[in-house]
DNA sequence: TTTT
DNA sequence: TTTT
């Protein structure tokens, strides 16, 4: 999908170890939870943190970079697109989820510099 | 939320008339469904359309622009951020939704030019 | 260059006919001038237009789309990256220019819809 | 200027100490040089670095954050818009420059976390 | 549910 | 569930 039509960019921290699936085709899929944190002061001057959690899905080479480098707690940048899909949960209830399909991962805050997925 | 940390941009067509809610505070909320369309040719050379649907939420002045100008079928650009929230549906089932909270709307393809929300 | 590291997005109108160059290799280069327009009201309530002009350079397939569809006056979207280079002008003075190297063009406001470069 | 119409995003390293100017109004202006680095392997398999340099200009509160935190070598993210202007150099030659006017700075890779300009 |  |  065109970067102009459907484009997401996130910078945040990986919430837990990414879940890697090896497809029969040999391709990898990575799925991770990313927190983006916003800070602001409320009317009493207290520092408030507002965290948003995002589900990131990545395929192929980008998934491999996640597996190797994007462990729990790591600060990463992600670009990709929004995709929604539905599935039936274990109770047979139809669920809808919206995920960010990553086409690029950037490792931030690493001593040895950035490591981008392209 | 910072544009660097949590940023979404979409260009597409409004699926149906936006739903406008007037809050008691006098503020407006607009909620609309936006289609982003991707076209590609499959291995048989047929033109395939892949449509992704997004829920857009906007507040205040941006909601007013949507109410006035972003009717069904209109081509618009949106920037904003990803937000997820949960609610209980009418059957008491907990549901999660991910929406794009718009901070800017751009009206495209209008004779009298663009009309941005800022 | 990574979309996270160096990313430009513009929506505006083509200032004059794009200049197309056919390289010996058979590849095309397109060069065009794009206006981005901002409107605001000054303290007297007068509507002020502030126009910024950008030089866009595109190669190959993207250049072909520009040649065919992005004529003078057309409203287009562009994504790409910032690149600077120097050259000597006809008086032997070293000049520096900053251009946007496009990797995607989106035709907006056309009756027959959008035509993206990918 | 609208984020949809004129938007730049960069992630890179500060080339030298930012130059800070205190205007008579009390406002600050910061000007800095930012390197964005791309790495790729050439046909011989050698790792090649391609660096692009950008001039960033920031005003007010964003300039203050640069002064305090964005010293030489620091990894930062920047969003803003493209602006071009002309001036006469010391030899009376008219020069054109294109700069990124920052509206947000994000400090990356710091032990004490990110510090955004908004 | 849009648009081409 | 991260990070500061």
CSV table of C-alpha atoms in Angstrom, one decimal, chain B residues 1-117:
chain,number,residue,atom,x,y,z
B,1,UNK,CA,1.1,12.5,21.3
B,2,UNK,CA,4.2,13.4,19.5
B,3,UNK,CA,4.1,13.2,15.7
B,4,UNK,CA,7.4,11.3,15.8
B,5,UNK,CA,6.1,8.7,18.3
B,6,UNK,CA,2.6,7.9,17.1
B,7,UNK,CA,1.7,9.2,13.7
B,8,UNK,CA,-0.9,8.0,11.1
B,9,UNK,CA,-1.6,9.4,7.7
B,10,UNK,CA,-4.3,8.2,5.4
B,11,UNK,CA,-5.7,9.3,2.0
B,12,UNK,CA,-8.9,7.8,0.9
B,13,UNK,CA,-12.7,8.0,0.5
B,14,UNK,CA,-15.4,8.5,3.0
B,15,UNK,CA,-17.6,5.4,3.1
B,16,UNK,CA,-20.8,6.9,4.4
B,17,UNK,CA,-22.1,10.0,6.0
B,18,UNK,CA,-20.0,10.9,9.1
B,19,UNK,CA,-21.7,10.5,12.4
B,20,UNK,CA,-21.7,13.7,14.4
B,21,UNK,CA,-22.3,13.9,18.1
B,22,UNK,CA,-22.9,17.1,19.9
B,23,UNK,CA,-21.5,16.8,23.5
B,24,UNK,CA,-23.1,18.6,26.4
B,25,UNK,CA,-20.0,20.8,26.6
B,26,UNK,CA,-20.9,22.2,23.1
B,27,UNK,CA,-18.0,20.3,21.6
B,28,UNK,CA,-18.6,18.1,18.5
B,29,UNK,CA,-17.3,14.6,17.9
B,30,UNK,CA,-17.2,13.2,14.4
B,31,UNK,CA,-16.8,9.6,13.6
B,32,UNK,CA,-16.3,8.4,10.0
B,33,UNK,CA,-15.3,5.3,8.0
B,34,UNK,CA,-12.5,5.9,5.5
B,35,UNK,CA,-11.5,3.5,2.7
B,36,UNK,CA,-7.9,3.4,1.5
B,37,UNK,CA,-7.6,1.6,-1.9
B,38,UNK,CA,-4.6,-0.2,-3.3
B,39,UNK,CA,-4.5,-1.5,-6.8
B,40,UNK,CA,-2.1,-4.2,-8.1
B,41,UNK,CA,-2.0,-6.7,-10.9
B,42,UNK,CA,-2.0,-10.4,-10.0
B,43,UNK,CA,0.0,-13.1,-11.7
B,44,UNK,CA,-2.8,-13.4,-14.4
B,45,UNK,CA,-2.5,-9.6,-15.1
B,46,UNK,CA,-5.9,-8.9,-13.7
B,47,UNK,CA,-6.3,-5.6,-11.8
B,48,UNK,CA,-7.0,-6.3,-8.2
B,49,UNK,CA,-8.3,-3.8,-5.7
B,50,UNK,CA,-7.5,-4.2,-2.0
B,51,UNK,CA,-9.5,-1.9,0.3
B,52,UNK,CA,-8.7,-1.2,3.9
B,53,UNK,CA,-11.3,0.4,6.1
B,54,UNK,CA,-10.4,2.8,9.0
B,55,UNK,CA,-12.4,4.4,11.7
B,56,UNK,CA,-11.5,8.1,12.2
B,57,UNK,CA,-12.5,10.1,15.2
B,58,UNK,CA,-12.2,13.8,15.4
B,59,UNK,CA,-13.0,16.5,18.0
B,60,UNK,CA,-13.9,20.1,18.0
B,61,UNK,CA,-12.9,22.2,15.0
B,62,UNK,CA,-11.7,19.2,13.0
B,63,UNK,CA,-15.1,17.5,13.7
B,64,UNK,CA,-16.8,20.7,12.4
B,65,UNK,CA,-14.9,20.5,9.1
B,66,UNK,CA,-15.8,16.9,8.7
B,67,UNK,CA,-19.5,17.7,9.3
B,68,UNK,CA,-19.4,20.5,6.7
B,69,UNK,CA,-17.2,19.1,4.0
B,70,UNK,CA,-16.4,15.4,4.4
B,71,UNK,CA,-19.6,13.8,3.2
B,72,UNK,CA,-20.0,10.3,1.8
B,73,UNK,CA,-17.7,9.6,-1.1
B,74,UNK,CA,-15.4,12.6,-0.6
B,75,UNK,CA,-11.7,12.1,-1.0
B,76,UNK,CA,-9.9,13.3,2.1
B,77,UNK,CA,-6.5,13.2,3.7
B,78,UNK,CA,-6.2,12.6,7.5
B,79,UNK,CA,-3.3,12.8,9.9
B,80,UNK,CA,-3.5,11.8,13.5
B,81,UNK,CA,-2.5,9.1,16.0
B,82,UNK,CA,-3.5,5.5,16.8
B,83,UNK,CA,-5.6,5.0,19.9
B,84,UNK,CA,-7.1,1.8,21.2
B,85,UNK,CA,-9.9,1.4,23.7
B,86,UNK,CA,-12.3,-1.2,25.0
B,87,UNK,CA,-16.0,-1.2,25.7
B,88,UNK,CA,-18.7,-3.7,26.4
B,89,UNK,CA,-21.1,-4.5,23.5
B,90,UNK,CA,-24.8,-5.0,23.9
B,91,UNK,CA,-24.2,-8.6,24.8
B,92,UNK,CA,-21.8,-7.7,27.6
B,93,UNK,CA,-18.8,-8.9,25.6
B,94,UNK,CA,-15.7,-6.9,26.0
B,95,UNK,CA,-14.6,-5.4,22.7
B,96,UNK,CA,-11.3,-3.7,21.7
B,97,UNK,CA,-11.2,-1.1,18.9
B,98,UNK,CA,-8.4,0.8,17.3
B,99,UNK,CA,-9.2,4.1,15.9
B,100,UNK,CA,-7.3,7.0,14.3
B,101,UNK,CA,-7.8,10.2,16.2
B,102,UNK,CA,-7.5,12.9,13.6
B,103,UNK,CA,-5.8,16.2,14.2
B,104,UNK,CA,-6.0,17.3,10.6
B,105,UNK,CA,-8.3,16.8,7.7
B,106,UNK,CA,-7.5,17.8,4.1
B,107,UNK,CA,-10.2,18.0,1.5
B,108,UNK,CA,-8.9,16.7,-1.8
B,109,UNK,CA,-10.1,16.8,-5.3
B,110,UNK,CA,-12.4,19.8,-4.8
B,111,UNK,CA,-12.7,22.4,-7.5
B,112,UNK,CA,-12.1,25.2,-5.1
B,113,UNK,CA,-9.0,23.6,-3.9
B,114,UNK,CA,-7.9,22.2,-0.6
B,115,UNK,CA,-9.5,23.0,2.7
B,116,UNK,CA,-7.3,22.0,5.6
B,117,UNK,CA,-8.4,21.8,9.2
